């Protein structure tokens, strides 16, 4: 099993922590995590793919071991998060790569694709949304904050940051919750409990509306460039529902969509099955003329 190394990159003064594995000359694969997690969510997936792919999994700004500067010195918007990650790929020499996007990783990765479509060799979306069809009713309180960003509506979202909410995200929709290790959710809760983290996350909840505003641009990218596309979806996700996965085929008819009987954090229960799908997909992609 190829080893995983743990590194930091200086991105214009911003420290980005990342996991790296696989042969340096192999096809590149960038893994982008979501809320409230970090690159550790890929701990089971990376060893299953590192024999054939050069894998990098950064912690997004404000998450995990990457820098979490004060809100006075860094505006926590998805545009800014994507800018840091785009510069990160340039700093580490990821010039052409496939990208795996999950949750917050999706609007981050899709921005990279919009800015530099020539760099993207393929996209794997695991519960990473780009269509209003995919937004469940669970977004209602967050949408209320978008429409009226009052202190009361902001405070109403603090429940999403509670430890029990993290556990619910990990276990909801999982037929056998005993298969879900507590380690990932406990580490997420550790990061969420850091001073200042709650307001960082609330800022990102508020700015998520910018992602929805970009959905038409993301969809136009899929129509125009038709990147090789694989959607591997936990079908019981309480936030990003199956119609969001099926919608990719509207704009990219060659997209492959697969559902798994699990929830939002599909890798917690189906890492091997998803790894097998990715390996087959990327191998077939590389073989295309």
Short mmCIF file of N, CA, C and O in Angstrom, two decimals, residues 41-42 45 49 99-103 123-129 229-237 240 242 244-246 248 255-267 270-281:
data_model
loop_
_atom_site.label_atom_id
_atom_site.label_comp_id
_atom_site.label_asym_id
_atom_site.label_seq_id
_atom_site.Cartn_x
_atom_site.Cartn_y
_atom_site.Cartn_z
N UNK A 41 -11.70 13.00 5.67
CA UNK A 41 -12.84 12.21 5.22
C UNK A 41 -12.45 11.24 4.11
O UNK A 41 -13.18 10.29 3.82
N UNK A 42 -11.27 11.45 3.50
CA UNK A 42 -10.79 10.58 2.42
C UNK A 42 -9.82 9.51 2.92
O UNK A 42 -9.15 8.86 2.12
N UNK A 45 -10.54 6.20 1.32
CA UNK A 45 -10.51 6.19 -0.15
C UNK A 45 -9.10 6.26 -0.70
O UNK A 45 -8.77 5.56 -1.67
N UNK A 49 -6.88 3.94 -4.01
CA UNK A 49 -6.62 4.47 -5.35
C UNK A 49 -5.17 4.88 -5.57
O UNK A 49 -4.78 5.17 -6.70
N UNK A 99 -11.01 15.87 -10.66
CA UNK A 99 -11.37 16.43 -9.36
C UNK A 99 -12.58 15.68 -8.81
O UNK A 99 -13.55 15.42 -9.52
N UNK A 100 -12.47 15.30 -7.53
CA UNK A 100 -13.56 14.67 -6.77
C UNK A 100 -14.14 15.75 -5.88
O UNK A 100 -13.42 16.35 -5.08
N UNK A 101 -15.45 16.01 -6.03
CA UNK A 101 -16.06 17.09 -5.27
C UNK A 101 -17.19 16.55 -4.41
O UNK A 101 -18.00 15.74 -4.85
N UNK A 102 -17.23 17.01 -3.16
CA UNK A 102 -18.25 16.61 -2.21
C UNK A 102 -18.73 17.84 -1.46
O UNK A 102 -17.93 18.63 -0.95
N UNK A 103 -20.07 18.04 -1.40
CA UNK A 103 -20.63 19.10 -0.58
C UNK A 103 -19.95 20.44 -0.91
O UNK A 103 -19.97 20.87 -2.06
N UNK A 123 -14.50 14.85 -13.79
CA UNK A 123 -15.13 15.25 -12.54
C UNK A 123 -15.86 14.06 -11.92
O UNK A 123 -16.59 13.35 -12.61
N UNK A 124 -15.62 13.85 -10.64
CA UNK A 124 -16.37 12.88 -9.85
C UNK A 124 -17.13 13.68 -8.79
O UNK A 124 -16.50 14.39 -8.00
N UNK A 125 -18.44 13.59 -8.80
CA UNK A 125 -19.25 14.30 -7.81
C UNK A 125 -19.88 13.29 -6.87
O UNK A 125 -20.70 12.46 -7.29
N UNK A 126 -19.50 13.38 -5.61
CA UNK A 126 -20.13 12.55 -4.58
C UNK A 126 -20.99 13.47 -3.72
O UNK A 126 -20.48 14.19 -2.88
N UNK A 127 -22.28 13.49 -4.02
CA UNK A 127 -23.19 14.38 -3.30
C UNK A 127 -22.67 15.82 -3.34
O UNK A 127 -22.67 16.53 -2.34
N UNK A 128 -22.22 16.20 -4.52
CA UNK A 128 -21.76 17.56 -4.78
C UNK A 128 -22.69 18.20 -5.80
O UNK A 128 -22.69 17.81 -6.97
N UNK A 129 -23.46 19.17 -5.39
CA UNK A 129 -24.63 19.62 -6.13
C UNK A 129 -24.34 20.81 -7.04
O UNK A 129 -23.49 21.65 -6.75
N UNK A 229 -17.75 12.64 -16.65
CA UNK A 229 -18.44 12.97 -15.40
C UNK A 229 -19.02 11.71 -14.77
O UNK A 229 -19.74 10.95 -15.42
N UNK A 230 -18.69 11.54 -13.49
CA UNK A 230 -19.24 10.43 -12.70
C UNK A 230 -19.88 11.01 -11.45
O UNK A 230 -19.24 11.73 -10.69
N UNK A 231 -21.16 10.69 -11.24
CA UNK A 231 -21.84 11.04 -9.98
C UNK A 231 -22.02 9.76 -9.17
O UNK A 231 -22.64 8.81 -9.64
N UNK A 232 -21.43 9.75 -7.98
CA UNK A 232 -21.59 8.62 -7.05
C UNK A 232 -22.27 9.19 -5.81
O UNK A 232 -21.69 9.97 -5.07
N UNK A 233 -23.50 8.80 -5.57
CA UNK A 233 -24.39 9.56 -4.69
C UNK A 233 -24.95 8.68 -3.59
O UNK A 233 -25.50 7.61 -3.87
N UNK A 234 -24.81 9.11 -2.35
CA UNK A 234 -25.56 8.50 -1.28
C UNK A 234 -27.02 8.88 -1.45
O UNK A 234 -27.39 10.05 -1.29
N UNK A 235 -27.88 7.92 -1.78
CA UNK A 235 -29.24 8.26 -2.20
C UNK A 235 -30.13 8.73 -1.05
O UNK A 235 -31.21 9.28 -1.29
N UNK A 236 -29.67 8.54 0.20
CA UNK A 236 -30.47 8.93 1.35
C UNK A 236 -29.97 10.23 1.99
O UNK A 236 -30.30 10.53 3.14
N UNK A 237 -29.19 11.00 1.25
CA UNK A 237 -28.66 12.27 1.72
C UNK A 237 -29.81 13.21 2.08
O UNK A 237 -30.69 13.45 1.25
N UNK A 240 -28.69 16.88 -0.14
CA UNK A 240 -28.55 16.85 -1.60
C UNK A 240 -29.20 15.56 -2.11
O UNK A 240 -28.64 14.48 -1.99
N UNK A 242 -31.39 12.81 -4.69
CA UNK A 242 -31.06 12.17 -5.96
C UNK A 242 -31.37 12.96 -7.23
O UNK A 242 -30.60 12.86 -8.20
N UNK A 244 -30.71 15.84 -7.91
CA UNK A 244 -29.54 16.65 -8.21
C UNK A 244 -28.48 15.86 -8.96
O UNK A 244 -27.75 16.41 -9.79
N UNK A 245 -28.37 14.56 -8.66
CA UNK A 245 -27.43 13.71 -9.38
C UNK A 245 -27.92 13.45 -10.80
O UNK A 245 -27.17 13.55 -11.78
N UNK A 246 -29.22 13.12 -10.93
CA UNK A 246 -29.78 12.84 -12.25
C UNK A 246 -29.70 14.05 -13.17
O UNK A 246 -29.57 13.92 -14.39
N UNK A 248 -27.38 16.10 -13.74
CA UNK A 248 -26.15 16.26 -14.50
C UNK A 248 -26.31 15.75 -15.92
O UNK A 248 -25.68 16.26 -16.86
N UNK A 255 -22.82 11.69 -18.80
CA UNK A 255 -22.53 11.54 -17.37
C UNK A 255 -23.03 10.18 -16.88
O UNK A 255 -24.08 9.69 -17.28
N UNK A 256 -22.23 9.60 -16.00
CA UNK A 256 -22.58 8.31 -15.39
C UNK A 256 -23.07 8.60 -13.97
O UNK A 256 -22.39 9.29 -13.21
N UNK A 257 -24.24 8.09 -13.62
CA UNK A 257 -24.83 8.35 -12.31
C UNK A 257 -25.07 7.02 -11.59
O UNK A 257 -25.72 6.12 -12.14
N UNK A 258 -24.52 6.91 -10.39
CA UNK A 258 -24.66 5.70 -9.59
C UNK A 258 -25.13 6.08 -8.19
O UNK A 258 -24.63 7.05 -7.61
N UNK A 259 -26.06 5.31 -7.66
CA UNK A 259 -26.58 5.56 -6.31
C UNK A 259 -26.18 4.43 -5.37
O UNK A 259 -26.12 3.27 -5.78
N UNK A 260 -25.93 4.82 -4.12
CA UNK A 260 -25.59 3.85 -3.09
C UNK A 260 -26.55 4.02 -1.92
O UNK A 260 -26.99 5.14 -1.62
N UNK A 261 -26.86 2.92 -1.27
CA UNK A 261 -27.83 2.93 -0.17
C UNK A 261 -27.16 3.41 1.11
O UNK A 261 -26.85 2.63 2.02
N UNK A 262 -26.92 4.71 1.15
CA UNK A 262 -26.26 5.31 2.30
C UNK A 262 -26.61 6.80 2.33
O UNK A 262 -27.45 7.26 1.54
N UNK A 263 -25.99 7.55 3.23
CA UNK A 263 -26.35 8.94 3.43
C UNK A 263 -25.36 9.92 2.84
O UNK A 263 -24.69 9.64 1.83
N UNK A 264 -25.25 11.07 3.50
CA UNK A 264 -24.45 12.20 3.02
C UNK A 264 -22.96 11.83 2.92
O UNK A 264 -22.33 12.05 1.90
N UNK A 265 -22.41 11.28 4.00
CA UNK A 265 -21.00 10.90 4.02
C UNK A 265 -20.85 9.47 3.50
O UNK A 265 -20.55 8.53 4.24
N UNK A 266 -21.04 9.32 2.20
CA UNK A 266 -21.10 7.99 1.60
C UNK A 266 -19.82 7.19 1.77
O UNK A 266 -19.85 5.96 1.81
N UNK A 267 -18.67 7.87 1.86
CA UNK A 267 -17.40 7.16 2.00
C UNK A 267 -17.29 6.42 3.33
O UNK A 267 -16.49 5.49 3.45
N UNK A 270 -19.22 3.19 2.09
CA UNK A 270 -19.07 2.64 0.75
C UNK A 270 -17.77 3.08 0.07
O UNK A 270 -17.73 3.26 -1.15
N UNK A 271 -16.71 3.22 0.83
CA UNK A 271 -15.44 3.67 0.24
C UNK A 271 -14.94 2.70 -0.83
O UNK A 271 -14.49 3.12 -1.90
N UNK A 272 -15.03 1.41 -0.55
CA UNK A 272 -14.50 0.44 -1.53
C UNK A 272 -15.33 0.44 -2.81
O UNK A 272 -14.78 0.42 -3.92
N UNK A 273 -16.66 0.49 -2.67
CA UNK A 273 -17.50 0.50 -3.87
C UNK A 273 -17.28 1.77 -4.69
O UNK A 273 -17.20 1.72 -5.93
N UNK A 274 -17.16 2.90 -4.01
CA UNK A 274 -16.92 4.16 -4.72
C UNK A 274 -15.54 4.16 -5.37
O UNK A 274 -15.37 4.62 -6.50
N UNK A 275 -14.56 3.63 -4.67
CA UNK A 275 -13.21 3.53 -5.25
C UNK A 275 -13.22 2.67 -6.50
O UNK A 275 -12.56 3.02 -7.51
N UNK A 276 -13.95 1.57 -6.48
CA UNK A 276 -14.03 0.71 -7.67
C UNK A 276 -14.67 1.47 -8.84
O UNK A 276 -14.21 1.36 -9.99
N UNK A 277 -15.71 2.25 -8.54
CA UNK A 277 -16.36 3.03 -9.60
C UNK A 277 -15.41 4.08 -10.17
O UNK A 277 -15.35 4.28 -11.40
N UNK A 278 -14.67 4.74 -9.29
CA UNK A 278 -13.73 5.77 -9.74
C UNK A 278 -12.62 5.15 -10.58
O UNK A 278 -12.25 5.69 -11.64
N UNK A 279 -12.10 4.02 -10.13
CA UNK A 279 -11.00 3.38 -10.87
C UNK A 279 -11.46 3.00 -12.28
O UNK A 279 -10.77 3.28 -13.26
N UNK A 280 -12.64 2.39 -12.38
CA UNK A 280 -13.16 2.01 -13.70
C UNK A 280 -13.41 3.25 -14.56
O UNK A 280 -13.03 3.30 -15.74
N UNK A 281 -14.03 4.26 -13.96
CA UNK A 281 -14.36 5.48 -14.69
C UNK A 281 -13.10 6.17 -15.20
O UNK A 281 -13.02 6.53 -16.39
#
